[in-house]
mmCIF file of C-alpha atoms in Angstrom:
data_model
loop_
_atom_site.group_PDB
_atom_site.id
_atom_site.type_symbol
_atom_site.label_atom_id
_atom_site.label_comp_id
_atom_site.label_asym_id
_atom_site.label_seq_id
_atom_site.Cartn_x
_atom_site.Cartn_y
_atom_site.Cartn_z
ATOM 1 C CA MET A 1 -0.016 -0.005 0.001
ATOM 2 C CA LYS A 2 2.845 2.377 0.824
ATOM 3 C CA ASP A 3 4.256 1.973 -2.707
ATOM 4 C CA ILE A 4 1.137 3.651 -4.083
ATOM 5 C CA PHE A 5 2.144 6.944 -2.528
ATOM 6 C CA LYS A 6 5.824 6.846 -3.418
ATOM 7 C CA PHE A 7 7.131 9.112 -6.116
ATOM 8 C CA GLY A 8 10.537 10.067 -7.453
ATOM 9 C CA ILE A 9 11.856 13.610 -7.971
ATOM 10 C CA LYS A 10 14.131 14.203 -10.934
ATOM 11 C CA THR A 11 17.351 16.032 -10.207
ATOM 12 C CA ASP A 12 17.079 18.232 -13.305
ATOM 13 C CA ARG A 13 13.969 20.077 -12.124
ATOM 14 C CA ILE A 14 14.197 23.797 -11.276
ATOM 15 C CA TYR A 15 12.834 24.097 -7.789
ATOM 16 C CA GLY A 16 12.006 27.783 -8.145
ATOM 17 C CA LEU A 17 9.635 27.043 -11.032
ATOM 18 C CA ASP A 18 8.104 24.204 -9.026
ATOM 19 C CA ILE A 19 7.416 26.737 -6.255
ATOM 20 C CA LEU A 20 5.627 29.008 -8.751
ATOM 21 C CA ARG A 21 3.684 26.134 -10.243
ATOM 22 C CA CYS A 22 2.717 24.909 -6.757
ATOM 23 C CA PHE A 23 1.428 28.317 -5.702
ATOM 24 C CA ALA A 24 -0.447 28.744 -9.003
ATOM 25 C CA ILE A 25 -2.433 25.540 -8.611
ATOM 26 C CA LEU A 26 -3.096 26.211 -4.911
ATOM 27 C CA PHE A 27 -4.426 29.646 -5.919
ATOM 28 C CA VAL A 28 -6.705 28.005 -8.503
ATOM 29 C CA VAL A 29 -8.071 25.317 -6.187
ATOM 30 C CA ALA A 30 -8.498 27.764 -3.315
ATOM 31 C CA SER A 31 -10.400 30.241 -5.477
ATOM 32 C CA HIS A 32 -12.643 27.504 -6.858
ATOM 33 C CA GLY A 33 -13.302 26.310 -3.324
ATOM 34 C CA ASN A 34 -14.496 29.663 -1.952
ATOM 35 C CA ASN A 35 -18.077 28.877 -2.863
ATOM 36 C CA LEU A 36 -17.951 25.837 -0.605
ATOM 37 C CA LEU A 37 -17.649 28.083 2.460
ATOM 38 C CA PRO A 38 -20.614 30.478 2.097
ATOM 39 C CA PHE A 39 -20.498 31.459 5.781
ATOM 40 C CA MET A 40 -16.988 32.888 5.519
ATOM 41 C CA ASP A 41 -16.082 36.421 4.459
ATOM 42 C CA CYS A 42 -13.236 35.642 2.059
ATOM 43 C CA GLU A 43 -12.735 39.213 0.841
ATOM 44 C CA ILE A 44 -9.466 39.814 2.714
ATOM 45 C CA LEU A 45 -8.193 36.345 1.857
ATOM 46 C CA SER A 46 -9.028 36.929 -1.793
ATOM 47 C CA TYR A 47 -6.357 39.615 -2.016
ATOM 48 C CA LEU A 48 -3.776 36.909 -1.309
ATOM 49 C CA ILE A 49 -5.142 34.453 -3.856
ATOM 50 C CA PHE A 50 -3.693 35.573 -7.179
ATOM 51 C CA ASP A 51 -4.954 34.558 -10.591
ATOM 52 C CA GLY A 52 -3.291 31.146 -10.799
ATOM 53 C CA VAL A 53 -4.253 30.656 -14.454
ATOM 54 C CA SER A 54 -2.441 33.820 -15.527
ATOM 55 C CA ILE A 55 0.633 32.532 -13.712
ATOM 56 C CA PHE A 56 0.336 29.195 -15.501
ATOM 57 C CA PHE A 57 0.101 30.966 -18.865
ATOM 58 C CA VAL A 58 3.404 32.799 -18.447
ATOM 59 C CA LEU A 59 5.160 29.742 -16.963
ATOM 60 C CA SER A 60 3.953 27.554 -19.842
ATOM 61 C CA GLY A 61 5.091 30.109 -22.410
ATOM 62 C CA TYR A 62 8.484 30.340 -20.750
ATOM 63 C CA LEU A 63 8.992 26.570 -20.756
ATOM 64 C CA ILE A 64 7.717 26.016 -24.290
ATOM 65 C CA GLY A 65 9.669 28.979 -25.629
ATOM 66 C CA GLY A 66 12.821 27.613 -23.962
ATOM 67 C CA ILE A 67 12.285 24.182 -25.494
ATOM 68 C CA LEU A 68 11.826 25.640 -28.979
ATOM 69 C CA ILE A 69 14.788 28.034 -28.734
ATOM 70 C CA LYS A 70 17.137 25.271 -27.612
ATOM 71 C CA LEU A 71 15.752 22.923 -30.254
ATOM 72 C CA LEU A 72 16.253 25.435 -33.084
ATOM 73 C CA ASP A 73 19.619 26.526 -31.752
ATOM 74 C CA LYS A 74 20.974 23.003 -32.419
ATOM 75 C CA ASN A 75 18.835 21.854 -35.365
ATOM 76 C CA LYS A 76 17.541 23.114 -38.708
ATOM 77 C CA LEU A 77 13.817 23.881 -38.620
ATOM 78 C CA THR A 78 12.102 21.080 -40.533
ATOM 79 C CA PHE A 79 8.654 19.560 -40.585
ATOM 80 C CA THR A 80 10.008 16.410 -38.931
ATOM 81 C CA LEU A 81 11.394 18.489 -36.099
ATOM 82 C CA LEU A 82 8.060 20.226 -35.557
ATOM 83 C CA VAL A 83 6.147 16.917 -35.591
ATOM 84 C CA GLY A 84 8.546 15.577 -32.964
ATOM 85 C CA PHE A 85 7.949 18.687 -30.810
ATOM 86 C CA TRP A 86 4.154 18.377 -31.158
ATOM 87 C CA LYS A 87 4.213 14.666 -30.332
ATOM 88 C CA LYS A 88 6.125 15.202 -27.115
ATOM 89 C CA ARG A 89 4.040 18.202 -26.078
ATOM 90 C CA TRP A 90 0.692 16.582 -26.838
ATOM 91 C CA LEU A 91 1.612 13.308 -25.196
ATOM 92 C CA ARG A 92 2.111 15.384 -22.076
ATOM 93 C CA THR A 93 -1.111 17.422 -22.208
ATOM 94 C CA LEU A 94 -3.743 15.625 -24.266
ATOM 95 C CA PRO A 95 -4.176 12.075 -22.871
ATOM 96 C CA VAL A 96 -5.119 13.074 -19.329
ATOM 97 C CA TYR A 97 -7.270 15.944 -20.617
ATOM 98 C CA PHE A 98 -9.133 13.581 -22.979
ATOM 99 C CA LEU A 99 -9.518 11.123 -20.106
ATOM 100 C CA VAL A 100 -11.187 13.643 -17.794
ATOM 101 C CA LEU A 101 -13.261 15.139 -20.624
ATOM 102 C CA THR A 102 -14.543 11.735 -21.688
ATOM 103 C CA VAL A 103 -15.399 10.801 -18.095
ATOM 104 C CA LEU A 104 -17.394 14.017 -17.706
ATOM 105 C CA VAL A 105 -19.211 13.573 -21.011
ATOM 106 C CA SER A 106 -19.993 9.974 -20.049
ATOM 107 C CA LEU A 107 -21.307 10.990 -16.638
ATOM 108 C CA ASN A 108 -23.565 13.587 -18.208
ATOM 109 C CA LEU A 109 -24.860 11.017 -20.672
ATOM 110 C CA ILE A 110 -25.344 8.136 -18.217
ATOM 111 C CA VAL A 111 -26.507 9.987 -15.072
ATOM 112 C CA LYS A 112 -28.160 13.119 -16.431
ATOM 113 C CA HIS A 113 -29.191 11.665 -19.814
ATOM 114 C CA SER A 114 -27.748 14.782 -21.341
ATOM 115 C CA PHE A 115 -25.570 15.052 -24.435
ATOM 116 C CA SER A 116 -24.708 17.872 -26.798
ATOM 117 C CA PHE A 117 -22.704 17.766 -29.972
ATOM 118 C CA ALA A 118 -21.125 20.990 -28.650
ATOM 119 C CA TYR A 119 -19.103 18.682 -26.390
ATOM 120 C CA LEU A 120 -17.156 17.581 -29.454
ATOM 121 C CA LYS A 121 -15.691 21.061 -29.743
ATOM 122 C CA TYR A 122 -13.759 20.373 -26.498
ATOM 123 C CA TYR A 123 -11.834 17.592 -28.277
ATOM 124 C CA ILE A 124 -10.451 20.103 -30.770
ATOM 125 C CA PHE A 125 -10.249 23.032 -28.342
ATOM 126 C CA SER A 126 -12.649 25.197 -30.362
ATOM 127 C CA GLN A 127 -15.275 25.779 -27.673
ATOM 128 C CA ASN A 128 -13.992 29.299 -26.897
ATOM 129 C CA LEU A 129 -11.989 30.342 -29.945
ATOM 130 C CA PHE A 130 -13.983 33.533 -30.602
ATOM 131 C CA SER A 131 -16.899 33.143 -28.219
ATOM 132 C CA ALA A 132 -17.706 32.784 -24.550
ATOM 133 C CA HIS A 133 -16.763 29.461 -23.044
ATOM 134 C CA PRO A 134 -19.760 27.156 -22.395
ATOM 135 C CA TYR A 135 -20.704 26.227 -18.815
ATOM 136 C CA PHE A 136 -19.815 22.593 -19.291
ATOM 137 C CA PHE A 137 -16.313 21.729 -17.987
ATOM 138 C CA PRO A 138 -15.622 25.454 -17.327
ATOM 139 C CA GLU A 139 -11.973 24.970 -16.308
ATOM 140 C CA ALA A 140 -11.112 23.825 -19.861
ATOM 141 C CA TRP A 141 -11.073 27.436 -21.084
ATOM 142 C CA SER A 142 -7.428 27.942 -20.316
ATOM 143 C CA LEU A 143 -6.307 24.630 -21.790
ATOM 144 C CA SER A 144 -7.625 25.545 -25.231
ATOM 145 C CA ILE A 145 -5.601 28.774 -25.136
ATOM 146 C CA GLU A 146 -2.383 26.897 -24.335
ATOM 147 C CA GLU A 147 -2.975 24.190 -26.969
ATOM 148 C CA TRP A 148 -3.510 26.768 -29.709
ATOM 149 C CA VAL A 149 -0.256 28.460 -28.784
ATOM 150 C CA TYR A 150 1.536 25.112 -28.972
ATOM 151 C CA LEU A 151 0.131 24.665 -32.481
ATOM 152 C CA ILE A 152 0.447 28.194 -33.855
ATOM 153 C CA LEU A 153 3.863 29.276 -32.542
ATOM 154 C CA PRO A 154 5.934 26.618 -34.363
ATOM 155 C CA ILE A 155 4.033 27.243 -37.601
ATOM 156 C CA LEU A 156 4.725 30.974 -37.390
ATOM 157 C CA LEU A 157 8.385 30.223 -36.677
ATOM 158 C CA VAL A 158 8.501 28.245 -39.935
ATOM 159 C CA PHE A 159 7.131 31.259 -41.777
ATOM 160 C CA PHE A 160 9.643 33.682 -40.201
ATOM 161 C CA ILE A 161 12.703 31.403 -40.380
ATOM 162 C CA ASN A 162 12.254 29.377 -43.539
ATOM 163 C CA ILE A 163 10.292 31.831 -45.701
ATOM 164 C CA LEU A 164 11.191 35.323 -44.509
ATOM 165 C CA LYS A 165 14.729 34.104 -43.677
ATOM 166 C CA PHE A 166 14.936 35.746 -40.273
ATOM 167 C CA SER A 167 17.335 34.307 -37.739
ATOM 168 C CA THR A 168 15.920 32.238 -34.870
ATOM 169 C CA LYS A 169 16.785 35.038 -32.437
ATOM 170 C CA HIS A 170 15.048 37.755 -34.409
ATOM 171 C CA SER A 171 12.116 35.468 -35.221
ATOM 172 C CA PHE A 172 11.337 34.893 -31.563
ATOM 173 C CA LEU A 173 11.602 38.573 -30.724
ATOM 174 C CA ILE A 174 9.469 39.777 -33.620
ATOM 175 C CA LEU A 175 6.850 37.050 -33.112
ATOM 176 C CA THR A 176 6.394 37.619 -29.415
ATOM 177 C CA LEU A 177 6.116 41.396 -29.684
ATOM 178 C CA THR A 178 3.832 41.177 -32.718
ATOM 179 C CA ILE A 179 1.425 38.736 -31.105
ATOM 180 C CA ILE A 180 1.356 40.702 -27.837
ATOM 181 C CA ALA A 181 0.628 43.925 -29.706
ATOM 182 C CA THR A 182 -1.969 42.317 -32.005
ATOM 183 C CA ILE A 183 -3.967 40.709 -29.173
ATOM 184 C CA ASN A 184 -3.944 43.980 -27.205
ATOM 185 C CA LEU A 185 -5.257 45.788 -30.282
ATOM 186 C CA PHE A 186 -7.923 43.138 -30.728
ATOM 187 C CA ARG A 187 -9.033 43.546 -27.123
ATOM 188 C CA PHE A 188 -9.185 47.290 -27.667
ATOM 189 C CA TYR A 189 -11.391 46.687 -30.716
ATOM 190 C CA LEU A 190 -13.717 44.518 -28.664
ATOM 191 C CA TYR A 191 -13.732 47.081 -25.861
ATOM 192 C CA THR A 192 -14.954 49.781 -28.235
ATOM 193 C CA ASN A 193 -17.622 47.544 -29.783
ATOM 194 C CA LEU A 194 -18.975 45.476 -26.892
ATOM 195 C CA GLU A 195 -20.995 46.461 -23.869
ATOM 196 C CA VAL A 196 -19.419 45.096 -20.679
ATOM 197 C CA SER A 197 -21.659 45.731 -17.725
ATOM 198 C CA SER A 198 -20.744 42.977 -15.263
ATOM 199 C CA LEU A 199 -17.855 40.868 -13.987
ATOM 200 C CA ASN A 200 -19.399 37.887 -15.789
ATOM 201 C CA ASP A 201 -19.358 39.791 -19.077
ATOM 202 C CA TRP A 202 -15.741 40.698 -18.611
ATOM 203 C CA ASP A 203 -14.858 37.136 -17.606
ATOM 204 C CA LEU A 204 -16.505 35.495 -20.621
ATOM 205 C CA LEU A 205 -15.883 38.096 -23.308
ATOM 206 C CA PHE A 206 -12.297 39.097 -22.473
ATOM 207 C CA ARG A 207 -10.683 36.788 -19.937
ATOM 208 C CA LYS A 208 -11.678 33.317 -21.223
ATOM 209 C CA GLN A 209 -11.406 33.371 -25.004
ATOM 210 C CA VAL A 210 -8.545 32.047 -27.098
ATOM 211 C CA SER A 211 -8.530 35.078 -29.348
ATOM 212 C CA THR A 212 -8.207 37.523 -26.427
ATOM 213 C CA ARG A 213 -5.594 35.712 -24.340
ATOM 214 C CA LEU A 214 -2.929 34.296 -26.677
ATOM 215 C CA ASP A 215 -0.581 37.088 -25.658
ATOM 216 C CA SER A 216 -0.455 35.874 -22.073
ATOM 217 C CA LEU A 217 1.754 32.876 -23.026
ATOM 218 C CA MET A 218 3.821 35.066 -25.314
ATOM 219 C CA PHE A 219 5.092 37.042 -22.327
ATOM 220 C CA GLY A 220 6.551 33.761 -21.111
ATOM 221 C CA VAL A 221 8.046 33.057 -24.550
ATOM 222 C CA PHE A 222 9.590 36.540 -24.416
ATOM 223 C CA GLY A 223 11.089 35.607 -21.061
ATOM 224 C CA SER A 224 12.671 32.518 -22.604
ATOM 225 C CA TYR A 225 14.103 34.737 -25.336
ATOM 226 C CA LEU A 226 15.670 37.073 -22.752
ATOM 227 C CA SER A 227 16.940 34.181 -20.697
ATOM 228 C CA PHE A 228 18.696 32.538 -23.650
ATOM 229 C CA TYR A 229 19.926 35.496 -25.698
ATOM 230 C CA HIS A 230 20.364 38.163 -23.009
ATOM 231 C CA GLN A 231 21.349 36.154 -19.969
ATOM 232 C CA ARG A 232 23.178 39.006 -18.203
ATOM 233 C CA LEU A 233 20.165 41.284 -18.452
ATOM 234 C CA TRP A 234 17.930 38.414 -17.294
ATOM 235 C CA GLU A 235 19.967 37.669 -14.186
ATOM 236 C CA ARG A 236 21.527 41.037 -13.279
ATOM 237 C CA GLN A 237 18.780 42.446 -11.038
ATOM 238 C CA LYS A 238 16.722 39.290 -10.423
ATOM 239 C CA GLN A 239 15.873 40.095 -6.773
ATOM 240 C CA PHE A 240 14.728 43.576 -7.765
ATOM 241 C CA TYR A 241 12.675 42.146 -10.671
ATOM 242 C CA PHE A 242 11.089 39.700 -8.211
ATOM 243 C CA ILE A 243 9.993 42.443 -5.801
ATOM 244 C CA ILE A 244 8.582 44.583 -8.609
ATOM 245 C CA GLY A 245 6.774 41.526 -9.953
ATOM 246 C CA LEU A 246 5.109 40.926 -6.613
ATOM 247 C CA VAL A 247 4.080 44.591 -6.338
ATOM 248 C CA ILE A 248 2.517 44.423 -9.776
ATOM 249 C CA LEU A 249 0.600 41.243 -8.951
ATOM 250 C CA PHE A 250 -0.735 42.738 -5.720
ATOM 251 C CA PHE A 251 -1.795 45.822 -7.696
ATOM 252 C CA VAL A 252 -3.631 43.650 -10.260
ATOM 253 C CA GLN A 253 -5.310 41.710 -7.508
ATOM 254 C CA PHE A 254 -6.431 44.871 -5.768
ATOM 255 C CA ARG A 255 -7.856 46.317 -8.974
ATOM 256 C CA THR A 256 -9.646 43.039 -9.835
ATOM 257 C CA PHE A 257 -11.460 42.905 -6.508
ATOM 258 C CA ASN A 258 -12.346 46.610 -6.517
ATOM 259 C CA ILE A 259 -13.696 47.003 -10.040
ATOM 260 C CA SER A 260 -16.107 49.878 -10.176
ATOM 261 C CA SER A 261 -16.304 50.066 -13.949
ATOM 262 C CA PHE A 262 -15.015 47.948 -16.796
ATOM 263 C CA ASP A 263 -12.746 50.564 -18.325
ATOM 264 C CA LEU A 264 -9.933 50.419 -20.864
ATOM 265 C CA TYR A 265 -7.453 49.120 -18.321
ATOM 266 C CA GLU A 266 -9.596 46.247 -17.113
ATOM 267 C CA CYS A 267 -10.685 45.088 -20.557
ATOM 268 C CA VAL A 268 -7.483 45.647 -22.478
ATOM 269 C CA PHE A 269 -4.335 46.057 -20.386
ATOM 270 C CA SER A 270 -5.027 44.235 -17.078
ATOM 271 C CA PHE A 271 -4.109 40.878 -18.607
ATOM 272 C CA SER A 272 -0.768 42.160 -19.870
ATOM 273 C CA THR A 273 -0.050 43.760 -16.509
ATOM 274 C CA ALA A 274 -0.568 40.411 -14.731
ATOM 275 C CA SER A 275 1.646 38.672 -17.289
ATOM 276 C CA ILE A 276 4.431 41.252 -16.817
ATOM 277 C CA GLY A 277 4.215 40.809 -13.055
ATOM 278 C CA THR A 278 4.590 37.033 -13.378
ATOM 279 C CA LEU A 279 7.372 37.386 -15.933
ATOM 280 C CA LEU A 280 9.413 39.497 -13.507
ATOM 281 C CA LEU A 281 9.283 36.698 -10.947
ATOM 282 C CA LEU A 282 10.986 34.229 -13.228
ATOM 283 C CA PRO A 283 14.666 35.348 -13.241
ATOM 284 C CA TYR A 284 14.963 34.940 -9.478
ATOM 285 C CA LEU A 285 12.903 31.730 -9.304
ATOM 286 C CA CYS A 286 14.966 30.203 -12.126
ATOM 287 C CA SER A 287 18.069 30.706 -9.988
ATOM 288 C CA ILE A 288 16.669 28.426 -7.253
ATOM 289 C CA LYS A 289 17.811 25.104 -8.661
ATOM 290 C CA THR A 290 17.019 22.707 -5.824
ATOM 291 C CA GLY A 291 15.822 22.384 -2.267
ATOM 292 C CA SER A 292 15.610 19.934 0.587
ATOM 293 C CA GLY A 293 13.370 18.790 3.411
ATOM 294 C CA PHE A 294 9.679 18.158 3.840
ATOM 295 C CA LEU A 295 8.539 21.494 2.372
ATOM 296 C CA PHE A 296 10.643 20.867 -0.727
ATOM 297 C CA LYS A 297 9.011 17.452 -1.258
ATOM 298 C CA CYS A 298 5.511 18.773 -0.684
ATOM 299 C CA CYS A 299 6.012 21.709 -3.074
ATOM 300 C CA THR A 300 7.505 19.481 -5.743
ATOM 301 C CA LEU A 301 4.703 16.914 -5.376
ATOM 302 C CA ILE A 302 1.982 19.562 -5.780
ATOM 303 C CA SER A 303 3.857 20.911 -8.809
ATOM 304 C CA LEU A 304 4.046 17.440 -10.401
ATOM 305 C CA ILE A 305 0.336 16.751 -9.955
ATOM 306 C CA SER A 306 -0.783 20.356 -10.687
ATOM 307 C CA TYR A 307 -2.116 19.556 -14.185
ATOM 308 C CA SER A 308 -4.361 16.773 -12.919
ATOM 309 C CA MET A 309 -5.437 18.934 -9.971
ATOM 310 C CA TYR A 310 -6.494 21.642 -12.410
ATOM 311 C CA LEU A 311 -8.479 19.235 -14.573
ATOM 312 C CA ILE A 312 -10.497 17.631 -11.773
ATOM 313 C CA ASN A 313 -10.952 20.130 -8.937
ATOM 314 C CA LEU A 314 -14.008 21.980 -10.166
ATOM 315 C CA THR A 315 -16.307 19.850 -12.272
ATOM 316 C CA LEU A 316 -15.312 16.300 -11.338
ATOM 317 C CA VAL A 317 -14.726 16.873 -7.599
ATOM 318 C CA GLN A 318 -17.187 19.649 -6.791
ATOM 319 C CA ASP A 319 -20.017 18.814 -9.175
ATOM 320 C CA TRP A 320 -19.826 15.009 -8.988
ATOM 321 C CA ILE A 321 -17.852 13.617 -6.059
ATOM 322 C CA LEU A 322 -19.083 16.125 -3.454
ATOM 323 C CA LYS A 323 -22.650 15.723 -4.611
ATOM 324 C CA LEU A 324 -22.265 11.968 -4.397
ATOM 325 C CA PHE A 325 -20.976 12.486 -0.830
ATOM 326 C CA ASP A 326 -24.080 14.510 0.001
ATOM 327 C CA LEU A 327 -26.292 11.765 -1.397
ATOM 328 C CA ILE A 328 -24.526 8.948 0.453
ATOM 329 C CA SER A 329 -23.782 10.686 3.794
ATOM 330 C CA GLY A 330 -27.231 12.095 4.379
ATOM 331 C CA PHE A 331 -25.731 15.329 5.770
ATOM 332 C CA LYS A 332 -28.166 18.208 5.991
ATOM 333 C CA ASN A 333 -27.313 21.141 3.785
ATOM 334 C CA ASP A 334 -26.675 23.552 6.630
ATOM 335 C CA GLY A 335 -24.274 24.277 9.452
ATOM 336 C CA HIS A 336 -20.606 25.070 9.642
ATOM 337 C CA PHE A 337 -19.644 21.479 10.295
ATOM 338 C CA TYR A 338 -21.285 20.335 7.028
ATOM 339 C CA TYR A 339 -19.521 23.003 4.975
ATOM 340 C CA GLY A 340 -16.220 22.384 6.744
ATOM 341 C CA VAL A 341 -16.357 18.639 6.057
ATOM 342 C CA ARG A 342 -17.172 19.205 2.398
ATOM 343 C CA TYR A 343 -14.359 21.753 2.049
ATOM 344 C CA LEU A 344 -11.815 19.382 3.596
ATOM 345 C CA LEU A 345 -13.092 16.564 1.428
ATOM 346 C CA TYR A 346 -12.724 18.861 -1.614
ATOM 347 C CA TRP A 347 -8.993 19.284 -0.977
ATOM 348 C CA ILE A 348 -8.410 15.620 -0.027
ATOM 349 C CA CYS A 349 -10.180 14.323 -3.147
ATOM 350 C CA THR A 350 -8.470 16.828 -5.454
ATOM 351 C CA ILE A 351 -4.959 16.065 -4.224
ATOM 352 C CA SER A 352 -5.283 12.283 -3.778
ATOM 353 C CA LEU A 353 -7.118 11.666 -7.055
ATOM 354 C CA ALA A 354 -4.703 13.947 -8.930
ATOM 355 C CA PHE A 355 -1.782 12.014 -7.430
ATOM 356 C CA LEU A 356 -3.213 8.663 -8.517
ATOM 357 C CA MET A 357 -3.876 10.057 -12.025
ATOM 358 C CA TYR A 358 -0.311 11.358 -12.225
ATOM 359 C CA LYS A 359 1.326 8.147 -11.046
ATOM 360 C CA PHE A 360 -0.798 5.609 -12.898
ATOM 361 C CA PHE A 361 -1.753 7.544 -16.037
ATOM 362 C CA GLU A 362 0.414 10.572 -16.664
ATOM 363 C CA LEU A 363 3.776 8.958 -15.795
ATOM 364 C CA PRO A 364 3.254 5.887 -18.037
ATOM 365 C CA ILE A 365 2.250 8.213 -20.935
ATOM 366 C CA MET A 366 5.329 10.387 -20.355
ATOM 367 C CA LYS A 367 7.486 7.244 -20.471
ATOM 368 C CA LEU A 368 6.091 6.572 -23.946
ATOM 369 C CA ARG A 369 7.108 10.138 -24.841
ATOM 370 C CA LYS A 370 10.672 9.441 -23.841
ATOM 371 C CA ASP A 371 10.767 6.148 -25.740
ATOM 372 C CA LYS A 372 9.863 7.853 -29.017
#
């Protein structure tokens, strides 16, 4: 039984990035769990729970940008090279996503006798390309944004490097800045043509669409460009960058929870501000190569299982497992004890189930990726 809960930690991991990934998923799960404690005033606590998804975007962009830069620095850009990159990336992200998605579709069909052909859009990540994300499997909104970046970025690099004959260095710089500028201009266009009167409007029309958030990952890609091609600039004032990054993130958090009107900043520039704040954290965190002790192991474990935690915490755990608990336990839907038990169960189920998914599904799939 003990072997089930054993896991190994690779020595080539960057502990500082694991810390960031750990905090990002804890922010996400904590924010999703706020509704399970209706008797608590979480306003003050909310200022300390940053937008974990925005952090994930920049971190993903940084890691993917770094992989592509190092790949193209040693190899000629060919179709075979791109296919190899996509295979490795999609073997990491798609199998467990398809597993959870298929389980949720099946549960809807079997238990609720509900099925919609719109569910099929989730399999090609088109459910929120240019429109509000549907209410089914709501946490999938960010995954479609990341997958489209993984697809589009290498294709654009082919255009810049093989057709326009730019160097790899200049291609990454031009691409990142162009996409960031283009998406901000597109958000400005939407801002001038759409009526945004509520937080829900802002969330669905600006925050959770592929077409309005592609730039968030590109800030991370820009970070990988700076890290590789301008290492001295990247590392020179890393502690100062880190402090400024935290100040920016606190500013963004304060603005988000004190929105009085959905103005130009909130609809157009707030996303870039959050991305810049996260980007400034990376130089210092990248310098923390390893750690030790119980806290190190816990942080690394949460980082390793963060993807599965993200996929299951809201719909699968809250909408299905906790409701099944209500049905079986016979608890009355009132009282602090009831809400406290459900909240604790929410965290236990999310972490334990994510761990089992990581060990018995994600790890075997990643082994296939290495064997290719």
